[in-house]
PDB file of N, CA, C and O in Angstrom:
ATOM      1  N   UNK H   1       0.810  -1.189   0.000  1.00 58.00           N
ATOM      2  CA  UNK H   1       0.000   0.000   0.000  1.00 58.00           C
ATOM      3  C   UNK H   1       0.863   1.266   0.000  1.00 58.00           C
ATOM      4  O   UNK H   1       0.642   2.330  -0.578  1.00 58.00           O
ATOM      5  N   UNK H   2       1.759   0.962   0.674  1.00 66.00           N
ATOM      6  CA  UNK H   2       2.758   2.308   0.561  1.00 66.00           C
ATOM      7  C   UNK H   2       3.428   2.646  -0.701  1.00 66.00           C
ATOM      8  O   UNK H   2       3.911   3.760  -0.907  1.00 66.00           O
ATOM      9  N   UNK H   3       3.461   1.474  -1.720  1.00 69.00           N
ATOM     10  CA  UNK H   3       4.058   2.402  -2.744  1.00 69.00           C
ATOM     11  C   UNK H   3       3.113   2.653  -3.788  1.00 69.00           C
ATOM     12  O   UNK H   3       3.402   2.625  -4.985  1.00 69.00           O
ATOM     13  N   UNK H   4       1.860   2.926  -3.271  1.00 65.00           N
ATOM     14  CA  UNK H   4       0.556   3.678  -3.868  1.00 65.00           C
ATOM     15  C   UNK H   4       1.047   5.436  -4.051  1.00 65.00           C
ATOM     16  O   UNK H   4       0.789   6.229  -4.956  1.00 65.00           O
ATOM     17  N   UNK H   5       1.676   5.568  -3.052  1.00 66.00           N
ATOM     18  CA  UNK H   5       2.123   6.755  -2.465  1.00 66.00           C
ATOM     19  C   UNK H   5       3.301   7.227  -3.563  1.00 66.00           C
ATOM     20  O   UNK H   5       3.452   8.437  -3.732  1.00 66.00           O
ATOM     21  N   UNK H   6       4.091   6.336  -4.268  1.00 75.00           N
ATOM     22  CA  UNK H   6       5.289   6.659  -4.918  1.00 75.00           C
ATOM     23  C   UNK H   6       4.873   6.603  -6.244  1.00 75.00           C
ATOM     24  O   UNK H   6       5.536   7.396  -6.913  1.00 75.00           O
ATOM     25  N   UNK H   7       4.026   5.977  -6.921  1.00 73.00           N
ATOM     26  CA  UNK H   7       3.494   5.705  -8.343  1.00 73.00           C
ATOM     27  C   UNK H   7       2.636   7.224  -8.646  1.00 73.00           C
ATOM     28  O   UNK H   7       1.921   7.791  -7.819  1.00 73.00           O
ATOM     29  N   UNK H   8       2.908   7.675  -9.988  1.00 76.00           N
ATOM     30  CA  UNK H   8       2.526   8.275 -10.478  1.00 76.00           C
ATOM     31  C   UNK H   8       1.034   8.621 -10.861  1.00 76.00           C
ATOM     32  O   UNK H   8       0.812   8.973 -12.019  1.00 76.00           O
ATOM     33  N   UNK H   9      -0.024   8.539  -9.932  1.00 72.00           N
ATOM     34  CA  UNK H   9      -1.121   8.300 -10.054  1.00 72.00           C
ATOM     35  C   UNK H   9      -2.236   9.442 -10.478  1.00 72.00           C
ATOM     36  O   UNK H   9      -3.400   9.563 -10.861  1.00 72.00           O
ATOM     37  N   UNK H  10      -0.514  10.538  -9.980  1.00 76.00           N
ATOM     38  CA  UNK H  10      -1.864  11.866  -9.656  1.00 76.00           C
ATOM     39  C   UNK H  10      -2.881  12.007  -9.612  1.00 76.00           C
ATOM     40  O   UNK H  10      -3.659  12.590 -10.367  1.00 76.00           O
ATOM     41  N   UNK H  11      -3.119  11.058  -7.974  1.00 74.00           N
ATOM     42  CA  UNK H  11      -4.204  11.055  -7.267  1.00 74.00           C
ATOM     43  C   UNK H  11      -3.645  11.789  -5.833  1.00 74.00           C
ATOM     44  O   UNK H  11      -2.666  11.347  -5.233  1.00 74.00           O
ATOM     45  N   UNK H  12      -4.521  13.136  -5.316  1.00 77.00           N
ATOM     46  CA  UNK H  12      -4.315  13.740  -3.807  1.00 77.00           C
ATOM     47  C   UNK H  12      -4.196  12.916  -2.745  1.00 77.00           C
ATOM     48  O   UNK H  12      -5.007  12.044  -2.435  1.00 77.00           O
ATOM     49  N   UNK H  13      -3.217  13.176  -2.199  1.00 74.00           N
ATOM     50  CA  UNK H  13      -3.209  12.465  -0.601  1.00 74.00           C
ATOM     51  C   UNK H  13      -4.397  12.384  -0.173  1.00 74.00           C
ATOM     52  O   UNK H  13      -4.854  11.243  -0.115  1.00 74.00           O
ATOM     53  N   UNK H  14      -5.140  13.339   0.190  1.00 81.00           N
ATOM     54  CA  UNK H  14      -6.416  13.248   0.825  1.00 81.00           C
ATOM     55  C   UNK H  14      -7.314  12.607   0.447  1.00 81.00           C
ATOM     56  O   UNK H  14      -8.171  12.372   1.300  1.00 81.00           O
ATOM     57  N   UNK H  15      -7.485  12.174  -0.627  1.00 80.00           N
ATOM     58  CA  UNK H  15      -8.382  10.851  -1.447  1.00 80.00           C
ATOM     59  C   UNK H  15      -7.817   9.981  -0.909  1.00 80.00           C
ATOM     60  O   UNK H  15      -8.442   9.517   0.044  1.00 80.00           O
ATOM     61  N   UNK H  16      -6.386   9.313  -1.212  1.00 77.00           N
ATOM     62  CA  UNK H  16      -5.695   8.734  -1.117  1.00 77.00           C
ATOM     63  C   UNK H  16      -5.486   7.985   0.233  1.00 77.00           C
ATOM     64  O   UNK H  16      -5.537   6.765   0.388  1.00 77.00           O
ATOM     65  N   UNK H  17      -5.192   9.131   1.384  1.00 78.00           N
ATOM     66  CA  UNK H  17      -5.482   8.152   2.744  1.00 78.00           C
ATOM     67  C   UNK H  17      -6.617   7.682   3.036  1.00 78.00           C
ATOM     68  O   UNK H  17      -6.513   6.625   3.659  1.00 78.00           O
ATOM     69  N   UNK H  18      -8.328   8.218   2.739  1.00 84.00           N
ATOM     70  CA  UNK H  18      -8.953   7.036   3.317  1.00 84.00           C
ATOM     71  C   UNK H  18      -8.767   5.921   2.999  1.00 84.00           C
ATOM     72  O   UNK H  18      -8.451   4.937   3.668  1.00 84.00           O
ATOM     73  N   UNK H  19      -9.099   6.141   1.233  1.00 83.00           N
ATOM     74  CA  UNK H  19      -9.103   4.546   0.366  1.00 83.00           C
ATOM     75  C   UNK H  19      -8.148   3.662   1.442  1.00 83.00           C
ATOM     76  O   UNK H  19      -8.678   2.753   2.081  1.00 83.00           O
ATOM     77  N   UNK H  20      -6.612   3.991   1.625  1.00 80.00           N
ATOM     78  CA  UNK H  20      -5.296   3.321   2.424  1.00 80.00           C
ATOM     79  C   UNK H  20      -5.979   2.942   3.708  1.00 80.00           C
ATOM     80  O   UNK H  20      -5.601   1.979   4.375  1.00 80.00           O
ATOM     81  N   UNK H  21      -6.709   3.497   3.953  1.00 81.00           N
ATOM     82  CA  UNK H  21      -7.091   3.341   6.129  1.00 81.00           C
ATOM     83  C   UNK H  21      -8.328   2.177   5.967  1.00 81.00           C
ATOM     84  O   UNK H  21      -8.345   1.107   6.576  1.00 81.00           O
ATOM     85  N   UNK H  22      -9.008   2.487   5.328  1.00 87.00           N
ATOM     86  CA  UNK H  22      -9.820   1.498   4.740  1.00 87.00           C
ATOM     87  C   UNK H  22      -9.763  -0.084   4.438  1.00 87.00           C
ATOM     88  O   UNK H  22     -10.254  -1.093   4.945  1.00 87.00           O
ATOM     89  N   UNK H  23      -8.801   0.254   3.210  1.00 86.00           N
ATOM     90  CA  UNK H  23      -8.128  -1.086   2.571  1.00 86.00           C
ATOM     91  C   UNK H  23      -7.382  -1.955   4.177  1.00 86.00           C
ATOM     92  O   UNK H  23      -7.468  -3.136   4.515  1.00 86.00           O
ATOM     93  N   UNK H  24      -6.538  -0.540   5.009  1.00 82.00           N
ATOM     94  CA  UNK H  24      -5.715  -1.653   5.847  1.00 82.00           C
ATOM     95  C   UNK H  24      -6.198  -1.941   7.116  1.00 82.00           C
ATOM     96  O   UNK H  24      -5.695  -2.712   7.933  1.00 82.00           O
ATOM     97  N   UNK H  25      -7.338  -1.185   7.244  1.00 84.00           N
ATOM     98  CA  UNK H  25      -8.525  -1.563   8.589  1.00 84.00           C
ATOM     99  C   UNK H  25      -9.352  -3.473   8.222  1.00 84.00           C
ATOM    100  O   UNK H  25      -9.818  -4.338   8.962  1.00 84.00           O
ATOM    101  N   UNK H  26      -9.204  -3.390   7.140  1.00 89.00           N
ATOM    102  CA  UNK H  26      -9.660  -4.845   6.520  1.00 89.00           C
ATOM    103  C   UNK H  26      -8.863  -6.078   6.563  1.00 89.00           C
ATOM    104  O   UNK H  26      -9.224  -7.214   6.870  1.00 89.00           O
ATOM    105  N   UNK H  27      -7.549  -5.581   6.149  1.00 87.00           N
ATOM    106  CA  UNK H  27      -6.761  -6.537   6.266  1.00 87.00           C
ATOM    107  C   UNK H  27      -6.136  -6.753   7.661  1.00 87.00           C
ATOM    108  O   UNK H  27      -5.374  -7.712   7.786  1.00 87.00           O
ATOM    109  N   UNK H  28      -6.426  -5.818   8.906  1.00 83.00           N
ATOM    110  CA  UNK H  28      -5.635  -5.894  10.359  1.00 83.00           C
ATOM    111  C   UNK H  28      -6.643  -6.611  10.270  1.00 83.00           C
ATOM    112  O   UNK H  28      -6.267  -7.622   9.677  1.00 83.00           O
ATOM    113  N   UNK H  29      -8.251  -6.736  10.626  1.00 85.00           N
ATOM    114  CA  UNK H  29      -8.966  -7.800  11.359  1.00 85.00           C
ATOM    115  C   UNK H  29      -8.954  -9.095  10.673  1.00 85.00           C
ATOM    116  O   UNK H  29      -9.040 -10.107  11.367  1.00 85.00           O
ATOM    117  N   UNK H  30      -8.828  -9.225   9.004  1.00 91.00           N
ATOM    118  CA  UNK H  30      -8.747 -10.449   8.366  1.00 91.00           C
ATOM    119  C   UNK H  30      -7.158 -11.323   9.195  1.00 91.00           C
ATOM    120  O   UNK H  30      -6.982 -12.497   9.522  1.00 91.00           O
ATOM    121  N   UNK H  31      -6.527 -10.467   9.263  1.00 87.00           N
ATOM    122  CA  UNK H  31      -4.754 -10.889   9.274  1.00 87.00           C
ATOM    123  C   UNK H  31      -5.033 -11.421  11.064  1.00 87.00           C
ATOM    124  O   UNK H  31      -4.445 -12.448  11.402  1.00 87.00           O
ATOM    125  N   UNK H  32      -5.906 -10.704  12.114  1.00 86.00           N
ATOM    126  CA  UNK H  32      -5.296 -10.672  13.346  1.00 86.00           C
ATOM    127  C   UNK H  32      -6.911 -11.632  14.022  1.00 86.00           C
ATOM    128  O   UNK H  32      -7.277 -11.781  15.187  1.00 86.00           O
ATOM    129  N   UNK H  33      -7.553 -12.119  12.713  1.00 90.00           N
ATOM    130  CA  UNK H  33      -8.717 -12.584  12.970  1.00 90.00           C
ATOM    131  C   UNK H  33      -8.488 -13.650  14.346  1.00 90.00           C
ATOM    132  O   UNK H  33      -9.265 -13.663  15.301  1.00 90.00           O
ATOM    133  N   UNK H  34      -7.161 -14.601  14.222  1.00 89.00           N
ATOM    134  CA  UNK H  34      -7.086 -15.501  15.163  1.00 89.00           C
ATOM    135  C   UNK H  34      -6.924 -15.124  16.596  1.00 89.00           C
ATOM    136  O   UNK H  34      -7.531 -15.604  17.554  1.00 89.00           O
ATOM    137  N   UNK H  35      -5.894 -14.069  16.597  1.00 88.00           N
ATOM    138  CA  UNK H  35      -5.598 -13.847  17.674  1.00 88.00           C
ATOM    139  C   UNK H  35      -6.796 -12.730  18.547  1.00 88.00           C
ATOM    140  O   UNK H  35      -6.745 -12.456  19.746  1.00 88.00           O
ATOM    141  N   UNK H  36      -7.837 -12.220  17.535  1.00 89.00           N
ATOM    142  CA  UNK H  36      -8.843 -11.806  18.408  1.00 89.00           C
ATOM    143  C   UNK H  36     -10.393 -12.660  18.898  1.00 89.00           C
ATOM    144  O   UNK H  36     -11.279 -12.343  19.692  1.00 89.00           O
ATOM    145  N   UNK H  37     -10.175 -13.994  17.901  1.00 91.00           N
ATOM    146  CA  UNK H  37     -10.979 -14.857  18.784  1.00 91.00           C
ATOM    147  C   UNK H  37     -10.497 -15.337  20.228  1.00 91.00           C
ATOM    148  O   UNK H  37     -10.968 -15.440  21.361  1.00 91.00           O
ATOM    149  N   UNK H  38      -9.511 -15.532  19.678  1.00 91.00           N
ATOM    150  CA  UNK H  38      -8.386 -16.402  21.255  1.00 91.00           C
ATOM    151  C   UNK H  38      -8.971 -15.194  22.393  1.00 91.00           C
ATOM    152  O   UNK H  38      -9.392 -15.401  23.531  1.00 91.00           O
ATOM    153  N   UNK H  39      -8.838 -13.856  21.653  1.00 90.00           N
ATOM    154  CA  UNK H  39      -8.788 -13.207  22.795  1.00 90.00           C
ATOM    155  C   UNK H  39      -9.600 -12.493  23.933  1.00 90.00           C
ATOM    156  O   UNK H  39      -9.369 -11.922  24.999  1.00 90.00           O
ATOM    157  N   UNK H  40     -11.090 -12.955  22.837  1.00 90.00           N
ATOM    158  CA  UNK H  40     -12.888 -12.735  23.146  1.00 90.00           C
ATOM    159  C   UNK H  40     -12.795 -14.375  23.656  1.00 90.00           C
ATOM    160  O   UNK H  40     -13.900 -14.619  24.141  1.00 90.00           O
ATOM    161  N   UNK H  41     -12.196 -15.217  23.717  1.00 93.00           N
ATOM    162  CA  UNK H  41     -12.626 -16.565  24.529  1.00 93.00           C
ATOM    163  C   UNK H  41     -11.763 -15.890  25.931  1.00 93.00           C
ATOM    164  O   UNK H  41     -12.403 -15.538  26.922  1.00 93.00           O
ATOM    165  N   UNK H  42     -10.825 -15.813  25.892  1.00 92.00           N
ATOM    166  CA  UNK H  42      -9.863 -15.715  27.385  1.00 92.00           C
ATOM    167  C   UNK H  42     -10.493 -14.289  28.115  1.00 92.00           C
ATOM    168  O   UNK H  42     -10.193 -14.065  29.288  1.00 92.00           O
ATOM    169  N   UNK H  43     -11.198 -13.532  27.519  1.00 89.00           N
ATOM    170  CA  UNK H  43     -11.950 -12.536  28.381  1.00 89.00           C
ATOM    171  C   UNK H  43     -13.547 -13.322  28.932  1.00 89.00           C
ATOM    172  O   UNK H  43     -14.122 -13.394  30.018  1.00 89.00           O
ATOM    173  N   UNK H  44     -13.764 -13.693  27.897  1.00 92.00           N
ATOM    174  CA  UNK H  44     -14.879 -14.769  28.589  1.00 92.00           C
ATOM    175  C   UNK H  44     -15.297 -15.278  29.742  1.00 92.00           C
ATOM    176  O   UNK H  44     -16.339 -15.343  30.394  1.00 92.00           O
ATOM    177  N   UNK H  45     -13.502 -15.835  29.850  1.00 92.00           N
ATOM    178  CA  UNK H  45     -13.561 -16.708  31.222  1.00 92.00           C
ATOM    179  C   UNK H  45     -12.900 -15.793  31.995  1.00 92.00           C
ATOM    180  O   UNK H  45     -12.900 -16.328  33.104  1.00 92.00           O
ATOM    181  N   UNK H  46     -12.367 -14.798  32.087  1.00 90.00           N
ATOM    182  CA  UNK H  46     -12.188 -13.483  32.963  1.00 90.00           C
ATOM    183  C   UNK H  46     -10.739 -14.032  33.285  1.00 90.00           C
ATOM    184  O   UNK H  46     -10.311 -14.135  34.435  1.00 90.00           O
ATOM    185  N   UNK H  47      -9.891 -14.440  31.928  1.00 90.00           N
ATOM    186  CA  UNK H  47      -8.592 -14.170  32.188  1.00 90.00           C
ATOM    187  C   UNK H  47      -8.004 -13.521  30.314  1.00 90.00           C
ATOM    188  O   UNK H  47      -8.596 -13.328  29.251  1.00 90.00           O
ATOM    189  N   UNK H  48      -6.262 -13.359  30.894  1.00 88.00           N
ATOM    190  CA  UNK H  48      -5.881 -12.738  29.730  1.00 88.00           C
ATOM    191  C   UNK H  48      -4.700 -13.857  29.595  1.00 88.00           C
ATOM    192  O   UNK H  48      -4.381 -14.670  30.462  1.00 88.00           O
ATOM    193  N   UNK H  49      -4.150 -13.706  28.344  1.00 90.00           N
ATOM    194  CA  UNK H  49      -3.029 -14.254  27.579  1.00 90.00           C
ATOM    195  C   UNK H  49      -2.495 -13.736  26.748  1.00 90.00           C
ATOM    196  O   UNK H  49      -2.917 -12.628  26.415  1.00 90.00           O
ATOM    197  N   UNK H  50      -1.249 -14.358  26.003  1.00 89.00           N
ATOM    198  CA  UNK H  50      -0.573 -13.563  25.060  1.00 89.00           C
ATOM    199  C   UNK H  50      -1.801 -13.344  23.780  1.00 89.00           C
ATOM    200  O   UNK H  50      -1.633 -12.218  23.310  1.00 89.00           O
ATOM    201  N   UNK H  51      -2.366 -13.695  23.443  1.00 87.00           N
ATOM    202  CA  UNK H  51      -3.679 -13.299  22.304  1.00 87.00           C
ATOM    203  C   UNK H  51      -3.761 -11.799  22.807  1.00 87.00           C
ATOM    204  O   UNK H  51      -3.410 -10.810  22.162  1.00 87.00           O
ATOM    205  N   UNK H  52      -4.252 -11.822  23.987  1.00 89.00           N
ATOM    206  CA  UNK H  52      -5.129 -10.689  24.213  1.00 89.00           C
ATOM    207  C   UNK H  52      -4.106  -9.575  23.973  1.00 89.00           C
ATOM    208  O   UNK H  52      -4.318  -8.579  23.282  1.00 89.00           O
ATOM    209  N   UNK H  53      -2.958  -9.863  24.632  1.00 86.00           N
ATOM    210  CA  UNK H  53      -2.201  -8.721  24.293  1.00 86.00           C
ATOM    211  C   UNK H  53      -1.518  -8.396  22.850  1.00 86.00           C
ATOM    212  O   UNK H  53      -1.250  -7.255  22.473  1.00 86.00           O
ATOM    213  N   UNK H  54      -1.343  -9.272  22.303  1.00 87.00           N
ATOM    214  CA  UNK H  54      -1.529  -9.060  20.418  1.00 87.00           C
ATOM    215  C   UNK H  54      -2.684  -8.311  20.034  1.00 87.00           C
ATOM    216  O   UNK H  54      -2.388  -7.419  19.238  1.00 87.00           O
ATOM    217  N   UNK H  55      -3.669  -8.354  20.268  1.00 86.00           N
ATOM    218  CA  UNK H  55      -5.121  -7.742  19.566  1.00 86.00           C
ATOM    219  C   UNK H  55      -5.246  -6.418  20.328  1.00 86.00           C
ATOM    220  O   UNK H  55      -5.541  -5.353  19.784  1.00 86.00           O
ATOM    221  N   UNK H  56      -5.014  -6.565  21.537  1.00 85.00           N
ATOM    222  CA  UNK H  56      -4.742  -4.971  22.371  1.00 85.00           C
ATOM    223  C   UNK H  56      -3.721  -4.435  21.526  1.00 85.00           C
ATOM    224  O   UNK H  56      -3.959  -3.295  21.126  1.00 85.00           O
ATOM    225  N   UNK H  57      -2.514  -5.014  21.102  1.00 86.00           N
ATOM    226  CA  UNK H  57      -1.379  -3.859  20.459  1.00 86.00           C
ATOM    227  C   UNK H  57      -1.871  -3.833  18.562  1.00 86.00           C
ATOM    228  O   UNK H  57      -1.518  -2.914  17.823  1.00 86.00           O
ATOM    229  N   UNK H  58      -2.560  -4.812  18.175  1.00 81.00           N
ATOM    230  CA  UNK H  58      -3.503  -4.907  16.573  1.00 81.00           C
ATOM    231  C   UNK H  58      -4.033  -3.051  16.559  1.00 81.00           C
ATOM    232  O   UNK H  58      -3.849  -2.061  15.850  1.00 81.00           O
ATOM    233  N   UNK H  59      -4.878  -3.471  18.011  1.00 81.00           N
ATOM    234  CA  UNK H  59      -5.725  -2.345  17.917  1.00 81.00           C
ATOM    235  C   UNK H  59      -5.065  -0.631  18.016  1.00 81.00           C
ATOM    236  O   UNK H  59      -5.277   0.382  17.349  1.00 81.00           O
ATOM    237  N   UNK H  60      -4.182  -0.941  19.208  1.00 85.00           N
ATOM    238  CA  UNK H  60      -3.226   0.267  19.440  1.00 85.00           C
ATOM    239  C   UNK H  60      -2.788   0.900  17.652  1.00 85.00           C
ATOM    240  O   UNK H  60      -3.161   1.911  17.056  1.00 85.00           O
ATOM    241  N   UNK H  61      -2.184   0.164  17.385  1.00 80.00           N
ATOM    242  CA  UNK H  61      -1.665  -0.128  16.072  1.00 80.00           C
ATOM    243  C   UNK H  61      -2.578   0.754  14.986  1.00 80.00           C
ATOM    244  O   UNK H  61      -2.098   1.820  14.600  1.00 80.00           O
ATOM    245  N   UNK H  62      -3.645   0.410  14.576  1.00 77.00           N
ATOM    246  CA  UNK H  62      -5.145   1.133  13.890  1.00 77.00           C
ATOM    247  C   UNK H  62      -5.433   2.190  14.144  1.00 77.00           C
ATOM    248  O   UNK H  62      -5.694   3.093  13.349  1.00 77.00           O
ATOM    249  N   UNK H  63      -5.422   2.248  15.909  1.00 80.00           N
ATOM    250  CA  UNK H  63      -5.722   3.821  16.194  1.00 80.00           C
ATOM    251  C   UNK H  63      -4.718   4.818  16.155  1.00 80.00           C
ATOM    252  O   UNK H  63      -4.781   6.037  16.312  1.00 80.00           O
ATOM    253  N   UNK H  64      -3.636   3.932  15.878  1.00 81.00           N
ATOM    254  CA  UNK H  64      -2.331   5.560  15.495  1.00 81.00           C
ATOM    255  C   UNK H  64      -2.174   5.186  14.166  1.00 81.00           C
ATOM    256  O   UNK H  64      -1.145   5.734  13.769  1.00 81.00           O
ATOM    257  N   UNK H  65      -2.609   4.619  13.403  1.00 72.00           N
ATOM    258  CA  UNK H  65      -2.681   4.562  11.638  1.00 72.00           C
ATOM    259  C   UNK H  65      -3.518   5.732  11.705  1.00 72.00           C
ATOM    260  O   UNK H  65      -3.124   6.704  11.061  1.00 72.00           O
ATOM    261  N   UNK H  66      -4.465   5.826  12.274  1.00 73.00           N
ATOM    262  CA  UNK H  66      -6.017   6.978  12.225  1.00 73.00           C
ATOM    263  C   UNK H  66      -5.285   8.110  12.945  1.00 73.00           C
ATOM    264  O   UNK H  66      -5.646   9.159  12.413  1.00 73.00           O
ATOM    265  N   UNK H  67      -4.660   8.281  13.646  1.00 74.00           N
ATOM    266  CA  UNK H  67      -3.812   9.625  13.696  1.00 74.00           C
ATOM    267  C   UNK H  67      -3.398  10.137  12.861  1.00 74.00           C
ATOM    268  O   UNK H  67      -3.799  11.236  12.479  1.00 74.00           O
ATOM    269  N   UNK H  68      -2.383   9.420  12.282  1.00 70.00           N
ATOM    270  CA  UNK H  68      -1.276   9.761  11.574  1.00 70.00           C
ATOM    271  C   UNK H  68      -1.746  10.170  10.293  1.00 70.00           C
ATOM    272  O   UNK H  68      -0.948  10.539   9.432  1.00 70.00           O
TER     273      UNK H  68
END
């Protein structure tokens, strides 16, 4: 996706980043799909594991893509 950014598209950034936030908001939950079931079962039973803390930092991750 980043070298959307380098190709000659003359297409505006500002078009340009949603389509990108979009496209890669799809592929974090397709890509991190496992580790956020693991991690809705281990809250379930009112404990945590390494899942949970993968999908806690997935998510961290998304919300400073949406900053930036």
């Amino acid at each position: 996706m980043m070298a959307l950014m380098y190709l000659p598209l003359h297409i505006d950034m500002v078009l340009l980043a949603p389509l990108l936030l979009i496209v890669a908001t799809f592929v974090q939950f397709w890509a991190g799909r496992g580790f956020y079931r693991a991690a809705w079962a281990a809250g379930k039973h009112g404990s945590t594991n390494m899942n949970t803390l993968v999908a806690r930092w997935y998510q961290c991750g998304l919300r400073l893509q949406r900053l930036l």
